Amino acid sequence: MEKQIRLGDCRIPATVLDAVVVGSGAAGYNAADWLYDLGCRDIALITDGIQRGTSRNTGSDKQTYYKLSLAGDAPDSVGAMAQELFDGEGVDGDIALAEAAGSVRSFIKLANLGVPFPTNRYGEYVGYRTDHEQRGRATSAGPLTSKYMTECLERAVRQKKIRVDSPRMAVQLLTEGNEVQGLICLDLDRLDNEACGLCAYLAPYVILCTGGPAGVYEDRVYPESQVGMSGMALEAGAVAANLQEWQYGLASTKFRWNVSGSYQQVLPSYRVRTQEGMEKEFLPDYFSSAEAALGAVFRKGYEWPFSIGRVSASSRVDVAVYHETCVRGGRVFLDYRTDPAGLNGPFSRLEKEAYDYLSNSQALVPGPLERLLRMNRPAVELYRAHGIDLSLDPLEIRVCAQHCNGGLAVDASWQTSVQGLYAAGEAAGTFGVHRPGGSALNSTQVGSMRAAEAVALRLRAARFDAQAAMRQAQEQLAVCMGRLRNAFCGKTGSRDGGVRLRRQVQREMSRWAAQIRDIEGMRGLSEWLQVRLNGFFAENGVQSPQELPELLRNRDILLTQYAVLSAMITSAERVGSRGSALVRSREGEPGAGLDGRLADYAYKPQAAGFAGQKLVTELRESAVSRFEPVRPLPGRGGWFETVWKEYRERQGGFSL
């Protein structure tokens, strides 16, 4: 239903719907598709750009999808998968069970929609092992698994003629008390109109699929088009969970891509170009020998995420790269044109695991590039398609943020602490300290399906007061419009929309609050950032209405950074080094294995007693973080007749 909200001399378009999905990635399209199939037809998916986002624009050498085993005779079960997810520390048990229980249903839907997950000649989805799991649940459709997922789900949505409004940028949630009433958006095609492009969507249910907080860091592998909008939900009162838990790893910077898997297993040379212009291979300097460095590089292929538990082994590579770039100011490259030190003799000098792997891959040949071509030619062609020829130039890399394991806290239906507001995909904080590789893709599908199921059930019994929502929206729209008009009509403060401020904080986040964390540095940055946020609209403006979206994106990033710092400081002070975070200590002994050139990276050891707790964060007058117990794993299964009865009641009964 199309309406208008009068605001002074403006008429702002308002659309009344049953539910709104925000985001056009794998989670967003899946949520809209499930809503339709469950009978919810008065819905819309809104996005600031169909081609934007992480799902469509990222991958790795072999992007993994983690699911229940569907091949072979090795035992597996929903309970076993749930337990493995729950063991990630800081994970709610009901969410772990739901993600395991929904795994097969979600995976088979994708396969039926056309995602090319490989099978053997008998139809088994054969798997392989991934990070933090032992059962071989992983599968892949190649480097672009999530892109294929998004395209197939988009096709399903288009075929059903589900409303897709683009380009619309969600900028503020409409709430009454602790209930969502819709959201305010900018119509990016109408920023020149008298209302600065403002429009409203009024609905009792909103499913946020806006991706992770990609704008937090300077060093990140998220695509440039992905920024996230977590700050919008935090400002509306949604509680966050585990914002301190991230995944970091080596990635190329010119074309943002994870250099995991075979990019490492072919043993490239690590070279640094110093500020003085000198260039040399540097990694052997950080290990006891060139051969030890090679062993760590090989293991980095399947131990790609930085981990405090591996700082004396493969993650020592990450610390060395961080030191050469963030501390010494150099530029680090992977060179596939020449063999590294340590390979100037026979391959038999390699560690047995590396030798056997290369031998089985028929890649015991000179030159990293030749080995890569033999093992994974598409990995070479991927870079060539983006203007990078690995045979001609070295590949610049840094340690980059790749995924936030935290996000908005949700229940087992993926509803946030704000009633009617759901979050799925990386916007939801369903993971803790560590997670099986590829489980994030499973979570996009299960979480968005669970949210759609919950909305469909509640719509049957709920009645939305659209008139009351319009009155509430009018007040919040007036405040929003005032800010926007002042932003490009005022004459004081910076006129770059906060771009320089955002970049400054991003740089400092990568320096003090990424995989290497410094408590004093984070605390000082947080205090400085709070002052900048308090005066943001007074101190930052734009030259034209076309720049308003970037102004609001920048503020949302700063809000998210402020909340993330609160979580990181609390965790660093109470827990110490854990998972992906090495918390530096100015006292105590250096961490295990961090001697020699890395002796300065003494780290605070992990405190006991926090495995069964998660860290929650709220934005009030300031950001506040606290630990609280996770919800336990529920009892699995159940007596069929009892479950059947509860199911019929939950669905509202069946008519014959």
XYZ file of C-alpha atoms in Angstrom, residues 114-428:
315
model
C 21.521 -24.753 -9.642
C 24.566 -24.034 -7.461
C 27.142 -26.455 -8.967
C 28.217 -28.348 -5.866
C 30.077 -31.421 -7.180
C 28.869 -34.995 -6.763
C 30.452 -38.286 -7.618
C 28.877 -40.454 -10.310
C 26.402 -41.851 -7.772
C 25.177 -38.462 -6.583
C 27.055 -38.230 -3.275
C 28.177 -34.745 -2.234
C 31.739 -35.750 -1.358
C 33.401 -33.465 1.179
C 36.746 -32.486 2.658
C 38.052 -31.226 5.988
C 38.061 -27.538 6.776
C 39.179 -25.365 9.714
C 38.075 -26.513 13.185
C 36.351 -29.727 12.075
C 37.383 -33.332 11.544
C 34.496 -34.996 9.663
C 34.951 -33.724 6.112
C 31.699 -31.761 6.010
C 33.046 -29.105 3.653
C 32.170 -28.757 -0.008
C 32.743 -26.087 -2.634
C 31.555 -24.907 -6.019
C 34.965 -23.321 -6.612
C 36.361 -19.830 -5.915
C 32.946 -18.164 -6.412
C 30.636 -20.349 -4.310
C 28.824 -17.475 -2.606
C 28.466 -15.617 -5.923
C 26.746 -18.645 -7.457
C 24.502 -18.895 -4.400
C 23.473 -15.250 -4.671
C 22.799 -15.451 -8.411
C 20.658 -18.596 -8.105
C 18.637 -17.126 -5.232
C 18.205 -13.840 -7.098
C 16.883 -15.751 -10.085
C 14.329 -17.497 -7.860
C 13.190 -14.148 -6.429
C 12.897 -12.591 -9.897
C 10.900 -15.520 -11.215
C 8.373 -15.048 -8.399
C 8.196 -11.317 -9.174
C 8.965 -10.390 -5.583
C 9.262 -6.626 -5.250
C 12.897 -5.438 -5.297
C 13.455 -1.725 -4.667
C 16.868 -0.458 -5.733
C 18.765 1.725 -5.201
C 17.435 2.318 -1.685
C 19.792 2.816 1.244
C 18.441 1.992 4.706
C 19.598 4.702 7.106
C 17.425 4.435 10.234
C 15.103 1.927 11.857
C 11.670 3.129 12.924
C 10.784 1.890 16.399
C 8.062 2.360 18.990
C 9.244 1.304 22.404
C 11.142 -1.901 21.757
C 9.243 -2.850 18.586
C 10.259 -2.195 15.027
C 7.810 -0.253 12.838
C 9.773 -0.111 9.616
C 12.697 1.924 8.399
C 13.758 5.172 6.775
C 15.639 4.983 3.483
C 17.276 7.237 0.952
C 16.106 6.831 -2.632
C 19.502 7.206 -4.280
C 17.891 8.237 -7.580
C 16.036 11.157 -5.974
C 18.543 12.817 -3.656
C 17.918 16.144 -5.424
C 14.256 16.390 -4.429
C 12.980 18.599 -1.637
C 12.996 15.687 0.814
C 16.655 14.786 0.136
C 15.487 11.446 -1.255
C 13.883 10.325 1.991
C 11.286 7.574 1.850
C 9.799 5.211 4.420
C 8.815 1.550 4.603
C 6.294 0.758 7.316
C 6.168 -2.872 8.413
C 5.956 -4.870 11.650
C 8.857 -7.099 10.558
C 12.280 -6.199 9.175
C 14.964 -8.765 8.311
C 18.414 -7.193 8.172
C 20.776 -8.971 5.775
C 23.195 -6.071 5.418
C 26.385 -8.095 5.815
C 29.218 -7.722 8.279
C 30.770 -4.486 9.565
C 33.113 -4.285 6.600
C 34.115 -0.666 7.089
C 35.769 -1.103 10.485
C 39.335 -1.598 9.215
C 41.698 -0.149 6.644
C 43.250 -3.572 6.037
C 40.297 -5.695 4.965
C 39.451 -8.210 2.297
C 35.795 -7.192 2.161
C 34.939 -5.732 -1.264
C 34.993 -1.951 -1.512
C 31.250 -1.958 -2.153
C 30.501 -3.669 1.180
C 30.216 -1.425 4.244
C 27.501 -2.990 6.448
C 24.952 -1.045 8.498
C 25.356 -2.520 11.974
C 25.434 0.904 13.609
C 21.850 1.571 12.510
C 20.610 -1.460 14.476
C 22.814 -0.722 17.498
C 21.487 2.828 17.629
C 17.913 1.473 17.560
C 18.618 -0.544 20.707
C 19.637 -3.934 19.286
C 22.142 -5.753 21.481
C 25.305 -7.130 19.855
C 27.166 -10.338 20.654
C 30.892 -11.120 20.393
C 31.897 -8.049 18.385
C 35.470 -8.683 19.512
C 35.694 -11.982 17.623
C 36.944 -11.621 14.052
C 38.729 -13.689 11.454
C 41.935 -12.254 9.983
C 44.244 -13.647 7.353
C 46.567 -12.851 4.483
C 44.897 -11.269 1.472
C 45.885 -9.381 -1.658
C 45.195 -5.657 -1.634
C 45.005 -4.487 -5.265
C 42.319 -7.076 -5.905
C 40.844 -8.045 -2.549
C 41.051 -11.810 -2.275
C 42.089 -14.341 0.354
C 45.451 -15.923 -0.419
C 44.688 -19.176 1.344
C 44.810 -22.804 0.258
C 46.925 -23.505 -2.796
C 48.166 -19.897 -2.943
C 50.302 -20.862 0.078
C 50.782 -24.590 -0.490
C 52.754 -23.967 -3.674
C 55.342 -22.166 -1.473
C 55.742 -18.652 -2.899
C 58.542 -16.346 -1.822
C 57.673 -13.668 0.770
C 59.386 -10.380 -0.095
C 59.366 -6.929 1.496
C 59.964 -3.554 -0.107
C 61.197 -1.266 2.668
C 60.553 2.452 3.058
C 64.122 2.997 1.882
C 63.391 1.168 -1.364
C 65.308 -2.018 -0.610
C 63.708 -5.350 -1.533
C 64.506 -8.754 -0.064
C 63.043 -12.058 1.026
C 62.305 -11.621 4.714
C 60.389 -14.583 6.117
C 63.410 -16.783 6.979
C 64.559 -13.987 9.332
C 61.543 -14.701 11.537
C 62.096 -18.470 11.797
C 64.901 -20.732 12.963
C 65.660 -21.669 9.356
C 64.438 -21.190 5.808
C 63.058 -24.741 5.885
C 61.030 -23.985 9.035
C 59.604 -20.919 7.306
C 58.545 -23.061 4.345
C 56.760 -25.508 6.647
C 54.799 -22.651 8.205
C 53.876 -21.253 4.777
C 52.603 -24.639 3.629
C 50.422 -25.052 6.718
C 49.174 -21.493 6.258
C 47.268 -22.867 3.263
C 44.750 -24.737 5.397
C 45.388 -22.812 8.624
C 44.732 -19.501 6.912
C 42.941 -17.661 9.746
C 45.271 -16.062 12.282
C 45.091 -17.917 15.607
C 46.770 -17.287 18.937
C 47.150 -21.063 19.234
C 49.407 -21.104 16.160
C 51.658 -18.086 16.772
C 54.683 -20.342 17.088
C 53.839 -22.032 13.768
C 51.747 -20.929 10.767
C 50.349 -17.762 12.394
C 53.907 -16.573 12.973
C 53.773 -15.724 9.262
C 50.913 -13.279 9.943
C 52.799 -11.621 12.808
C 55.866 -11.214 10.597
C 53.809 -9.632 7.787
C 52.077 -7.338 10.307
C 55.455 -6.264 11.709
C 56.912 -5.499 8.293
C 53.855 -3.497 7.175
C 52.094 -1.857 10.143
C 55.192 -1.319 12.314
C 58.113 -0.982 9.902
C 56.067 0.643 7.130
C 57.122 -1.677 4.331
C 55.126 -3.352 1.577
C 54.945 -7.146 1.492
C 54.519 -9.265 -1.643
C 54.057 -12.904 -2.584
C 56.380 -13.636 -5.480
C 55.366 -16.616 -7.630
C 58.186 -16.097 -10.122
C 61.059 -17.526 -8.091
C 61.469 -20.261 -5.522
C 61.954 -19.143 -1.904
C 65.032 -19.794 0.209
C 64.870 -23.351 1.473
C 63.998 -24.731 -1.957
C 67.515 -24.359 -3.322
C 68.005 -28.094 -2.892
C 65.957 -31.241 -3.466
C 62.243 -31.264 -2.556
C 62.970 -34.108 -0.156
C 64.213 -31.464 2.300
C 60.623 -30.333 2.786
C 58.593 -31.510 5.743
C 56.885 -34.809 4.945
C 53.360 -33.324 4.866
C 54.339 -30.654 2.330
C 56.365 -33.101 0.229
C 53.555 -35.672 0.108
C 50.962 -33.020 -0.770
C 52.980 -31.624 -3.670
C 53.885 -35.124 -4.834
C 50.250 -36.304 -4.818
C 49.316 -33.130 -6.686
C 52.003 -33.857 -9.302
C 53.539 -30.484 -8.471
C 57.145 -31.333 -7.527
C 58.412 -28.906 -10.154
C 60.502 -25.716 -9.982
C 58.718 -22.398 -9.559
C 55.683 -21.501 -7.416
C 53.671 -20.386 -10.455
C 54.202 -23.668 -12.287
C 53.166 -25.552 -9.145
C 50.050 -23.385 -8.843
C 49.130 -23.949 -12.492
C 49.355 -27.692 -11.983
C 47.365 -27.702 -8.745
C 44.801 -24.958 -9.295
C 44.868 -23.187 -12.668
C 41.622 -21.256 -11.918
C 43.444 -19.581 -8.995
C 45.883 -18.064 -11.501
C 43.185 -17.180 -14.024
C 41.165 -15.428 -11.319
C 43.901 -12.840 -10.822
C 44.508 -12.524 -14.555
C 40.807 -11.712 -14.996
C 41.338 -8.797 -12.599
C 44.394 -7.415 -14.361
C 47.089 -9.168 -12.304
C 49.512 -11.516 -14.062
C 51.349 -13.583 -11.455
C 54.019 -14.451 -14.033
C 54.992 -10.781 -14.375
C 54.488 -9.074 -11.029
C 54.565 -9.957 -7.338
C 51.259 -9.885 -5.448
C 50.976 -7.306 -2.672
C 49.420 -8.646 0.542
C 48.578 -7.585 4.089
C 46.953 -9.214 7.096
C 43.296 -8.311 6.546
C 39.986 -8.576 8.361
C 37.842 -11.103 6.515
C 34.845 -11.948 8.675
C 33.267 -10.842 11.939
C 32.212 -13.842 14.015
C 30.048 -11.520 16.104
C 27.198 -9.222 15.153
C 23.681 -8.525 16.334
C 22.613 -10.912 19.089
C 19.742 -13.156 17.957
C 17.574 -15.935 19.360
C 16.915 -19.311 17.731
C 14.528 -17.612 15.249
C 17.199 -15.017 14.428
C 15.186 -12.238 16.108
C 17.242 -9.494 17.737
C 16.519 -7.886 21.109
C 14.203 -5.450 19.249
C 10.859 -7.147 18.663
C 10.110 -7.733 14.988
C 13.700 -7.001 13.943
C 15.610 -10.009 12.611
C 19.190 -10.325 11.400
C 20.699 -13.020 9.192
C 23.999 -13.634 7.459
C 27.068 -11.860 8.786
C 24.888 -9.135 10.303
C 23.912 -11.715 12.945
